Amino acid sequence: MTKAIRMFKTGGPEVMEYVDVEVGDPGPGEVRIRHAAVGLNFIDVYFRIGLYPQPLPSGLGQEGAGTIEAVGAGVADFKVGDRVAYAGRPNGAYAEARVMPADILVKLPDSISFDTAAAMMLQGMTVQYLLRQTYPLKGGETILLHAAAGGIGLIASQWAKALGVTVIGTVSTDEKAALAKAAGCAHVINYKTENFVERVKELTDGKGVPVVYDSIGKDTFLGSLDCLSPRGMMVSFGSASGPVSPFGVSELASRGSLFLTRPSLGNYVATREALNATANDLFAMVEAKKVNIDINQRYALKDVGQAHADLEGRKTTGSTILIP
């Protein structure tokens, strides 16, 4: 038996139970991984509260790093003892060990620790596809990045700066403003005390920005559209404040023939080739020290309820990991 988090209903942090589970042996195409560290991400909250539905009872968590301790039939790319990391479905990372599909795993370079990997795979690969694929930044642009002091925000700020991009970041506190500034944001807006639309227009001489990366959702969506220059792209990739309300597509036309996309990581790493390319780009940025992964919170796996409460209460900054 091994310890894992299971939820039997949706709701608050209290629905996550720390229980004994039997892991078993991997089947065809599967491996059993012993976790050294597990990542905590806002998407986990969406599954916990039922915003993203899943069959119950269920595990939770989409990111981890550890060592392979058993390999099922037909797995050719991995062997027992390999250091690996992953991000993506199926849920179940909140566990000491798990059996999982081998096709979402990537081999971890010796230069990257398990803690760092668990803290960066989902957020880091998300940043890679946002900045290099969804709207490929070339350098010289000025962009708007919401939640700039969050896990994704701090990685994106560093990555964008390394590409020669001017980042306008939004945050909710002065403490987070300092973090965002240190990570590479040229301008930081506290949207609790400032009108971010007005400030973006001031900073861009009224032109707006060609792209907005918005993980906040309901509270910032329409304002984000107002920050775009004509034919700009709104990248809505999260809903921390709640899902975006329905709106007429004419809103895009009236603001300058805007583009809107709602991407997710799975569609960008759907093949082994795409997964390896995305992960390797991330590894290269970290190894070159162009991107530093800030693990600002660590919780024991059994304390995951407190971790979720702190995440939802916007008390966390940077990346957070759970230690089994």
mmCIF file with all atom_site columns, N, CA and C in Angstrom, residues 154-185:
data_model
loop_
_atom_site.group_PDB
_atom_site.id
_atom_site.type_symbol
_atom_site.label_atom_id
_atom_site.label_alt_id
_atom_site.label_comp_id
_atom_site.label_asym_id
_atom_site.label_entity_id
_atom_site.label_seq_id
_atom_site.pdbx_PDB_ins_code
_atom_site.Cartn_x
_atom_site.Cartn_y
_atom_site.Cartn_z
_atom_site.occupancy
_atom_site.B_iso_or_equiv
_atom_site.pdbx_formal_charge
_atom_site.auth_seq_id
_atom_site.auth_comp_id
_atom_site.auth_asym_id
_atom_site.auth_atom_id
_atom_site.pdbx_PDB_model_num
ATOM 1  N N  . LEU A 1 154 ? 5.993  34.184 -13.658 1.00 0.00 ? 154 LEU A N  1
ATOM 2  C CA . LEU A 1 154 ? 7.418  34.407 -13.421 1.00 0.00 ? 154 LEU A CA 1
ATOM 3  C C  . LEU A 1 154 ? 8.279  33.732 -14.486 1.00 0.00 ? 154 LEU A C  1
ATOM 4  N N  . ILE A 1 155 ? 7.864  32.550 -14.929 1.00 0.00 ? 155 ILE A N  1
ATOM 5  C CA . ILE A 1 155 ? 8.602  31.877 -16.005 1.00 0.00 ? 155 ILE A CA 1
ATOM 6  C C  . ILE A 1 155 ? 8.437  32.638 -17.312 1.00 0.00 ? 155 ILE A C  1
ATOM 7  N N  . ALA A 1 156 ? 7.202  33.055 -17.606 1.00 0.00 ? 156 ALA A N  1
ATOM 8  C CA . ALA A 1 156 ? 6.936  33.766 -18.861 1.00 0.00 ? 156 ALA A CA 1
ATOM 9  C C  . ALA A 1 156 ? 7.659  35.107 -18.906 1.00 0.00 ? 156 ALA A C  1
ATOM 10 N N  . SER A 1 157 ? 7.732  35.803 -17.779 1.00 0.00 ? 157 SER A N  1
ATOM 11 C CA . SER A 1 157 ? 8.412  37.091 -17.748 1.00 0.00 ? 157 SER A CA 1
ATOM 12 C C  . SER A 1 157 ? 9.888  36.934 -18.089 1.00 0.00 ? 157 SER A C  1
ATOM 13 N N  . GLN A 1 158 ? 10.523 35.925 -17.507 1.00 0.00 ? 158 GLN A N  1
ATOM 14 C CA . GLN A 1 158 ? 11.936 35.684 -17.787 1.00 0.00 ? 158 GLN A CA 1
ATOM 15 C C  . GLN A 1 158 ? 12.155 35.273 -19.235 1.00 0.00 ? 158 GLN A C  1
ATOM 16 N N  . TRP A 1 159 ? 11.314 34.360 -19.722 1.00 0.00 ? 159 TRP A N  1
ATOM 17 C CA . TRP A 1 159 ? 11.456 33.832 -21.077 1.00 0.00 ? 159 TRP A CA 1
ATOM 18 C C  . TRP A 1 159 ? 11.252 34.942 -22.104 1.00 0.00 ? 159 TRP A C  1
ATOM 19 N N  . ALA A 1 160 ? 10.207 35.743 -21.893 1.00 0.00 ? 160 ALA A N  1
ATOM 20 C CA . ALA A 1 160 ? 9.925  36.830 -22.829 1.00 0.00 ? 160 ALA A CA 1
ATOM 21 C C  . ALA A 1 160 ? 11.055 37.848 -22.845 1.00 0.00 ? 160 ALA A C  1
ATOM 22 N N  . LYS A 1 161 ? 11.581 38.185 -21.679 1.00 0.00 ? 161 LYS A N  1
ATOM 23 C CA . LYS A 1 161 ? 12.696 39.129 -21.622 1.00 0.00 ? 161 LYS A CA 1
ATOM 24 C C  . LYS A 1 161 ? 13.900 38.580 -22.377 1.00 0.00 ? 161 LYS A C  1
ATOM 25 N N  . ALA A 1 162 ? 14.162 37.276 -22.230 1.00 0.00 ? 162 ALA A N  1
ATOM 26 C CA . ALA A 1 162 ? 15.281 36.655 -22.943 1.00 0.00 ? 162 ALA A CA 1
ATOM 27 C C  . ALA A 1 162 ? 15.101 36.720 -24.454 1.00 0.00 ? 162 ALA A C  1
ATOM 28 N N  . LEU A 1 163 ? 13.847 36.809 -24.902 1.00 0.00 ? 163 LEU A N  1
ATOM 29 C CA . LEU A 1 163 ? 13.547 36.923 -26.335 1.00 0.00 ? 163 LEU A CA 1
ATOM 30 C C  . LEU A 1 163 ? 13.598 38.367 -26.823 1.00 0.00 ? 163 LEU A C  1
ATOM 31 N N  . GLY A 1 164 ? 13.839 39.297 -25.909 1.00 0.00 ? 164 GLY A N  1
ATOM 32 C CA . GLY A 1 164 ? 13.885 40.706 -26.297 1.00 0.00 ? 164 GLY A CA 1
ATOM 33 C C  . GLY A 1 164 ? 12.534 41.378 -26.325 1.00 0.00 ? 164 GLY A C  1
ATOM 34 N N  . VAL A 1 165 ? 11.607 40.879 -25.516 1.00 0.00 ? 165 VAL A N  1
ATOM 35 C CA . VAL A 1 165 ? 10.239 41.398 -25.465 1.00 0.00 ? 165 VAL A CA 1
ATOM 36 C C  . VAL A 1 165 ? 10.065 42.284 -24.237 1.00 0.00 ? 165 VAL A C  1
ATOM 37 N N  . THR A 1 166 ? 9.332  43.372 -24.385 1.00 0.00 ? 166 THR A N  1
ATOM 38 C CA . THR A 1 166 ? 8.983  44.241 -23.268 1.00 0.00 ? 166 THR A CA 1
ATOM 39 C C  . THR A 1 166 ? 7.689  43.731 -22.643 1.00 0.00 ? 166 THR A C  1
ATOM 40 N N  . VAL A 1 167 ? 7.751  43.369 -21.364 1.00 0.00 ? 167 VAL A N  1
ATOM 41 C CA . VAL A 1 167 ? 6.598  42.772 -20.689 1.00 0.00 ? 167 VAL A CA 1
ATOM 42 C C  . VAL A 1 167 ? 5.946  43.785 -19.759 1.00 0.00 ? 167 VAL A C  1
ATOM 43 N N  . ILE A 1 168 ? 4.646  43.994 -19.960 1.00 0.00 ? 168 ILE A N  1
ATOM 44 C CA . ILE A 1 168 ? 3.814  44.714 -18.994 1.00 0.00 ? 168 ILE A CA 1
ATOM 45 C C  . ILE A 1 168 ? 3.090  43.645 -18.183 1.00 0.00 ? 168 ILE A C  1
ATOM 46 N N  . GLY A 1 169 ? 3.373  43.579 -16.898 1.00 0.00 ? 169 GLY A N  1
ATOM 47 C CA . GLY A 1 169 ? 2.769  42.551 -16.061 1.00 0.00 ? 169 GLY A CA 1
ATOM 48 C C  . GLY A 1 169 ? 1.765  43.135 -15.094 1.00 0.00 ? 169 GLY A C  1
ATOM 49 N N  . THR A 1 170 ? 0.709  42.375 -14.811 1.00 0.00 ? 170 THR A N  1
ATOM 50 C CA . THR A 1 170 ? -0.232 42.796 -13.774 1.00 0.00 ? 170 THR A CA 1
ATOM 51 C C  . THR A 1 170 ? -0.114 41.876 -12.569 1.00 0.00 ? 170 THR A C  1
ATOM 52 N N  . VAL A 1 171 ? -0.330 42.451 -11.388 1.00 0.00 ? 171 VAL A N  1
ATOM 53 C CA . VAL A 1 171 ? -0.257 41.723 -10.118 1.00 0.00 ? 171 VAL A CA 1
ATOM 54 C C  . VAL A 1 171 ? -1.329 42.279 -9.190  1.00 0.00 ? 171 VAL A C  1
ATOM 55 N N  . SER A 1 172 ? -1.470 41.642 -8.013  1.00 0.00 ? 172 SER A N  1
ATOM 56 C CA . SER A 1 172 ? -2.510 42.071 -7.085  1.00 0.00 ? 172 SER A CA 1
ATOM 57 C C  . SER A 1 172 ? -1.971 42.699 -5.806  1.00 0.00 ? 172 SER A C  1
ATOM 58 N N  . THR A 1 173 ? -0.638 42.652 -5.584  1.00 0.00 ? 173 THR A N  1
ATOM 59 C CA . THR A 1 173 ? -0.060 43.252 -4.389  1.00 0.00 ? 173 THR A CA 1
ATOM 60 C C  . THR A 1 173 ? 1.288  43.889 -4.735  1.00 0.00 ? 173 THR A C  1
ATOM 61 N N  . ASP A 1 174 ? 1.738  44.768 -3.853  1.00 0.00 ? 174 ASP A N  1
ATOM 62 C CA . ASP A 1 174 ? 3.043  45.402 -4.054  1.00 0.00 ? 174 ASP A CA 1
ATOM 63 C C  . ASP A 1 174 ? 4.169  44.380 -3.936  1.00 0.00 ? 174 ASP A C  1
ATOM 64 N N  . GLU A 1 175 ? 3.995  43.393 -3.047  1.00 0.00 ? 175 GLU A N  1
ATOM 65 C CA . GLU A 1 175 ? 5.008  42.341 -2.906  1.00 0.00 ? 175 GLU A CA 1
ATOM 66 C C  . GLU A 1 175 ? 5.162  41.578 -4.227  1.00 0.00 ? 175 GLU A C  1
ATOM 67 N N  . LYS A 1 176 ? 4.032  41.254 -4.844  1.00 0.00 ? 176 LYS A N  1
ATOM 68 C CA . LYS A 1 176 ? 4.089  40.539 -6.109  1.00 0.00 ? 176 LYS A CA 1
ATOM 69 C C  . LYS A 1 176 ? 4.642  41.413 -7.228  1.00 0.00 ? 176 LYS A C  1
ATOM 70 N N  . ALA A 1 177 ? 4.423  42.713 -7.128  1.00 0.00 ? 177 ALA A N  1
ATOM 71 C CA . ALA A 1 177 ? 4.979  43.635 -8.114  1.00 0.00 ? 177 ALA A CA 1
ATOM 72 C C  . ALA A 1 177 ? 6.498  43.570 -8.111  1.00 0.00 ? 177 ALA A C  1
ATOM 73 N N  . ALA A 1 178 ? 7.076  43.492 -6.921  1.00 0.00 ? 178 ALA A N  1
ATOM 74 C CA . ALA A 1 178 ? 8.540  43.401 -6.818  1.00 0.00 ? 178 ALA A CA 1
ATOM 75 C C  . ALA A 1 178 ? 9.050  42.106 -7.434  1.00 0.00 ? 178 ALA A C  1
ATOM 76 N N  . LEU A 1 179 ? 8.332  41.016 -7.216  1.00 0.00 ? 179 LEU A N  1
ATOM 77 C CA . LEU A 1 179 ? 8.733  39.737 -7.798  1.00 0.00 ? 179 LEU A CA 1
ATOM 78 C C  . LEU A 1 179 ? 8.673  39.779 -9.319  1.00 0.00 ? 179 LEU A C  1
ATOM 79 N N  . ALA A 1 180 ? 7.584  40.338 -9.845  1.00 0.00 ? 180 ALA A N  1
ATOM 80 C CA . ALA A 1 180 ? 7.424  40.419 -11.293 1.00 0.00 ? 180 ALA A CA 1
ATOM 81 C C  . ALA A 1 180 ? 8.502  41.290 -11.920 1.00 0.00 ? 180 ALA A C  1
ATOM 82 N N  . LYS A 1 181 ? 8.823  42.379 -11.256 1.00 0.00 ? 181 LYS A N  1
ATOM 83 C CA . LYS A 1 181 ? 9.871  43.277 -11.750 1.00 0.00 ? 181 LYS A CA 1
ATOM 84 C C  . LYS A 1 181 ? 11.213 42.550 -11.791 1.00 0.00 ? 181 LYS A C  1
ATOM 85 N N  . ALA A 1 182 ? 11.510 41.813 -10.729 1.00 0.00 ? 182 ALA A N  1
ATOM 86 C CA . ALA A 1 182 ? 12.772 41.088 -10.659 1.00 0.00 ? 182 ALA A CA 1
ATOM 87 C C  . ALA A 1 182 ? 12.857 39.996 -11.717 1.00 0.00 ? 182 ALA A C  1
ATOM 88 N N  . ALA A 1 183 ? 11.702 39.461 -12.113 1.00 0.00 ? 183 ALA A N  1
ATOM 89 C CA . ALA A 1 183 ? 11.679 38.388 -13.112 1.00 0.00 ? 183 ALA A CA 1
ATOM 90 C C  . ALA A 1 183 ? 11.809 38.897 -14.538 1.00 0.00 ? 183 ALA A C  1
ATOM 91 N N  . GLY A 1 184 ? 11.698 40.205 -14.728 1.00 0.00 ? 184 GLY A N  1
ATOM 92 C CA . GLY A 1 184 ? 11.909 40.715 -16.074 1.00 0.00 ? 184 GLY A CA 1
ATOM 93 C C  . GLY A 1 184 ? 10.830 41.616 -16.625 1.00 0.00 ? 184 GLY A C  1
ATOM 94 N N  . CYS A 1 185 ? 9.757  41.850 -15.859 1.00 0.00 ? 185 CYS A N  1
ATOM 95 C CA . CYS A 1 185 ? 8.732  42.770 -16.344 1.00 0.00 ? 185 CYS A CA 1
ATOM 96 C C  . CYS A 1 185 ? 9.297  44.195 -16.388 1.00 0.00 ? 185 CYS A C  1
#
